[in-house]
XYZ file of C-alpha atoms in Angstrom:
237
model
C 82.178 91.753 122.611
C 78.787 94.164 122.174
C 78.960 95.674 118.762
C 78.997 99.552 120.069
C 82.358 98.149 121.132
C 83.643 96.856 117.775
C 82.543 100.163 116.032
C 84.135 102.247 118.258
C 87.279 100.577 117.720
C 86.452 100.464 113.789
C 86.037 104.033 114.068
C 89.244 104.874 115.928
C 91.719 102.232 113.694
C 90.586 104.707 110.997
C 91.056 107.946 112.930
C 94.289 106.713 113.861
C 95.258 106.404 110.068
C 93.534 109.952 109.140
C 96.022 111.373 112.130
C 99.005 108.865 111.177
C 99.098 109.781 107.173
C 98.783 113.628 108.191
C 101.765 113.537 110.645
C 103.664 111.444 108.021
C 103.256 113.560 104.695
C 103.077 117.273 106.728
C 99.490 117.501 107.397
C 98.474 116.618 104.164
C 94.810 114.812 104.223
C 94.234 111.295 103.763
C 91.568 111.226 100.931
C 89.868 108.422 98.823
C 87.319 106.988 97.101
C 84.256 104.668 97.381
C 84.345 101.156 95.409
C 81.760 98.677 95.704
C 81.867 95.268 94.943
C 77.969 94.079 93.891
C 79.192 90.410 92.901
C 79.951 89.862 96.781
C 76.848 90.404 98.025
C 74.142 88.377 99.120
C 70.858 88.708 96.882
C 68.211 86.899 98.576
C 65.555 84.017 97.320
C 62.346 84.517 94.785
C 60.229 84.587 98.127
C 62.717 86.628 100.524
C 64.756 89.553 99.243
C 67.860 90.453 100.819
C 68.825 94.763 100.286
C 72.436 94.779 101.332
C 73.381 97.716 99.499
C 70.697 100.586 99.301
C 71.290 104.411 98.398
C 70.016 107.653 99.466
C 70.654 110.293 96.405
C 69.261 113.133 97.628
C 70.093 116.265 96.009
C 73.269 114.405 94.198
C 73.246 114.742 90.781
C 75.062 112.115 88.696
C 77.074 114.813 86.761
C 78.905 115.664 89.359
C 81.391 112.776 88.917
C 81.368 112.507 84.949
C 84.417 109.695 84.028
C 87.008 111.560 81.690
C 88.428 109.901 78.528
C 90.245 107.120 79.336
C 89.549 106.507 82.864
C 88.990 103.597 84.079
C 86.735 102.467 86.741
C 88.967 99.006 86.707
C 85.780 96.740 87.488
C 86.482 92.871 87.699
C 84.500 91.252 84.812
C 82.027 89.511 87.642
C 80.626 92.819 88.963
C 80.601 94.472 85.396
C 77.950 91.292 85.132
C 76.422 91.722 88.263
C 75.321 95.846 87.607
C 73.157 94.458 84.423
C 70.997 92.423 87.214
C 67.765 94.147 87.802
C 68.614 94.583 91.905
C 71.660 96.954 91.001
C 70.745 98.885 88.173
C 69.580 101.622 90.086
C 72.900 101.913 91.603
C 74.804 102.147 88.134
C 76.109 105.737 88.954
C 77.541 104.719 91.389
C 79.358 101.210 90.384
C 80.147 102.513 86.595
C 82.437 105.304 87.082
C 85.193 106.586 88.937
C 84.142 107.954 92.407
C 85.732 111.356 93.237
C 88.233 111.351 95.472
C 87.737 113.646 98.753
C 88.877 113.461 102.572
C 88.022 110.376 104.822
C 86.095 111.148 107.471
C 84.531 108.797 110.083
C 82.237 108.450 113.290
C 79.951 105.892 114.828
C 76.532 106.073 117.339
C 75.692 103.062 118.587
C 76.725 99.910 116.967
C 76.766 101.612 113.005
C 79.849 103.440 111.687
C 79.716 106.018 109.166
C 82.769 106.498 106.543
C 82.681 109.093 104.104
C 85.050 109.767 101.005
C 83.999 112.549 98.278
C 80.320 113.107 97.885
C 79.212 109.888 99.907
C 78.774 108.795 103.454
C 78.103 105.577 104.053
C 76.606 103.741 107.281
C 77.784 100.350 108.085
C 75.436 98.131 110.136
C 78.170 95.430 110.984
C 75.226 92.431 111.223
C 77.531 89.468 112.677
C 80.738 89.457 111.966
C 81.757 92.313 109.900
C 85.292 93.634 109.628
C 87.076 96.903 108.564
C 90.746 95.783 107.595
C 93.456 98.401 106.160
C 95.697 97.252 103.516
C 98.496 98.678 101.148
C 97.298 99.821 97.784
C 99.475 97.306 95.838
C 97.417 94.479 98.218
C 94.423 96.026 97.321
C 94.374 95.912 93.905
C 96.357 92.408 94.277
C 93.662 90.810 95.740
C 90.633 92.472 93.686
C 92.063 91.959 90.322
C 89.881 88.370 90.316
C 87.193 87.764 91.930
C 86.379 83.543 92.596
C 82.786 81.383 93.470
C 81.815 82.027 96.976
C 81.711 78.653 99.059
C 77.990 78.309 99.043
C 77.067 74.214 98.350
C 74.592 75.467 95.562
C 76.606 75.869 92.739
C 74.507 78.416 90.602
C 74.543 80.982 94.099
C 78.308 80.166 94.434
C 78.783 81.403 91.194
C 76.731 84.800 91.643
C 77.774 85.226 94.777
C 81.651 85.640 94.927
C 84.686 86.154 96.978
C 88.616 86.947 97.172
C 91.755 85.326 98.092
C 92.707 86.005 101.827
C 96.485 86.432 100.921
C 98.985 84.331 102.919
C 100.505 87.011 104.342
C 97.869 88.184 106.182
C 97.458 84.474 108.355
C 98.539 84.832 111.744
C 100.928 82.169 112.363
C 99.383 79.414 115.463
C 95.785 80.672 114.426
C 93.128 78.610 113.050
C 93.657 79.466 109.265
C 97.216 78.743 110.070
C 96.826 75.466 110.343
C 96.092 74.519 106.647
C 99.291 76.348 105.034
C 97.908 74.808 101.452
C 94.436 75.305 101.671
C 93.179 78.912 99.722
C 91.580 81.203 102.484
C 88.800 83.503 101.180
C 87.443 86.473 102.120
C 84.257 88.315 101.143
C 84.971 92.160 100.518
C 82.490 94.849 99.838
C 82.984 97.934 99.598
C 86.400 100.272 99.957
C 87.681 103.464 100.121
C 90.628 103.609 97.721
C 93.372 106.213 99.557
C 96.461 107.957 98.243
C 98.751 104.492 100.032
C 96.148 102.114 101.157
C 92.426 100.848 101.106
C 89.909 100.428 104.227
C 88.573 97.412 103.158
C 84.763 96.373 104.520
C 84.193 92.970 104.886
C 81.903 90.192 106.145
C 82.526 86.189 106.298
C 78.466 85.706 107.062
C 77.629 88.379 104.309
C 75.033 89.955 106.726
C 76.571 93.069 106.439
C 74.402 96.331 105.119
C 75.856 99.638 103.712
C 73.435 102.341 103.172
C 74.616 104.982 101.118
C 74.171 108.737 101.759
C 75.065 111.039 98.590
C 74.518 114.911 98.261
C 76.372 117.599 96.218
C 79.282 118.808 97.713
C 82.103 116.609 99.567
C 81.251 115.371 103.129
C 84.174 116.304 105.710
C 85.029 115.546 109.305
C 82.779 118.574 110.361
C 79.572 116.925 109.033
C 80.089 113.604 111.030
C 80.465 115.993 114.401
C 77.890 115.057 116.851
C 77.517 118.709 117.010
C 76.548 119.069 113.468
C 73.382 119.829 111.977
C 74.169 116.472 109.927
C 74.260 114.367 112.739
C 70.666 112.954 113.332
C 70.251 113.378 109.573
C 73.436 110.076 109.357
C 71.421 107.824 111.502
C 67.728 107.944 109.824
């Protein structure tokens, strides 16, 4: 299937839960929050660096979204580790504190897909085999409580480079995975925006995926991902 295809359907699951959560809690807006998950992504060799996460600031200001006492961000000890690495700390504001919550908004042009959730936007390049699942909260935070080696034969990268439990639940009975009922099925998540019931969870089994994030100082909405807003080629840069 061409990738335009996949992100338009990406683009519409999500739509459809915008419209379905609205229609279910009278019209109130789905909103949430971005989470990123460093320790999951690839980082490259000595001789060939790999940027899967990059970030636009723009006019954002990091006081915008200032963590009150006693909030927790809830980080998994692995990517608490992973922000001290020299390839992330540039992106501390944005893995250190507590996103702000706003409306979740989403459109695609060509085979990218743009989410945004408070004062970010960010544009998913889908690279092989990218996914966008949606999950229940309680599944969410079930499955990125611990984070566990990624399956990579050299054991120093496997330990850097990490991934989550698939949970059982989610294997479609006569598929592949189905097959091995005892075997641990992993799965290699990303990013997420954290709603009021679920999560929209990005993720990618080759790790080719790349999220480039957009950030400015007030909250994006559905408006600024128009095709007829002044936004628009401004998304796709």
């Amino acid at each position: 299937m061409p990738a335009p295809v996949f992100t338009s359907i990406f683009a519409l699951s999500i739509q459809q839960q915008i419209k379905g959560y609205a229609q279910r809690n009278g019209g109130e807006v789905l909103q949430g929050y971005w989470k990123f998950f460093v320790s999951s992504f690839a980082v490259g060799t000595k001789t060939r660096r790999y940027t899967p996460l990059t970030w636009e600031q723009g006019d954002y200001q990091e006081i915008l979204e200032v963590a009150q006492p006693g909030e927790d961000i809830a980080m998994n000890d692995d990517d608490a580790a992973h922000v001290g690495f020299r390839q992330w700390k540039h992106l501390a504001p944005l893995l250190l504190k507590p996103l702000t919550v706003g409306p979740v908004a989403v459109t695609y042009h060509g085979k990218e897909i743009v989410i945004a959730a408070g004062f970010h936007a960010v544009r998913i390049h889908p690279g092989v085999e990218a996914m966008i699942f949606v999950v229940s909260l309680d599944q969410y935070h079930a499955m990125t409580a611990k984070s566990y080696p990624g399956r990579n034969p050299n054991k120093r990268k496997s330990e850097r480079i990490r991934s989550f439990v698939w949970p059982s639940t989610f294997i479609v009975p006569g598929s592949a995975a189905a097959v091995e009922p005892d075997k641990e099925h992993m799965i290699n998540i990303f990013a997420a925006v954290v709603c009021q019931d679920r999560a929209i969870l990005i993720t990618d089994s080759t790790r080719l995926v790349q999220l480039h994030v957009m950030s400015r100082p007030t909250m994006w909405s559905a408006h600024d991902l128009d095709v007829e807003s002044p936004h628009w080629c401004d998304l796709w840069k």
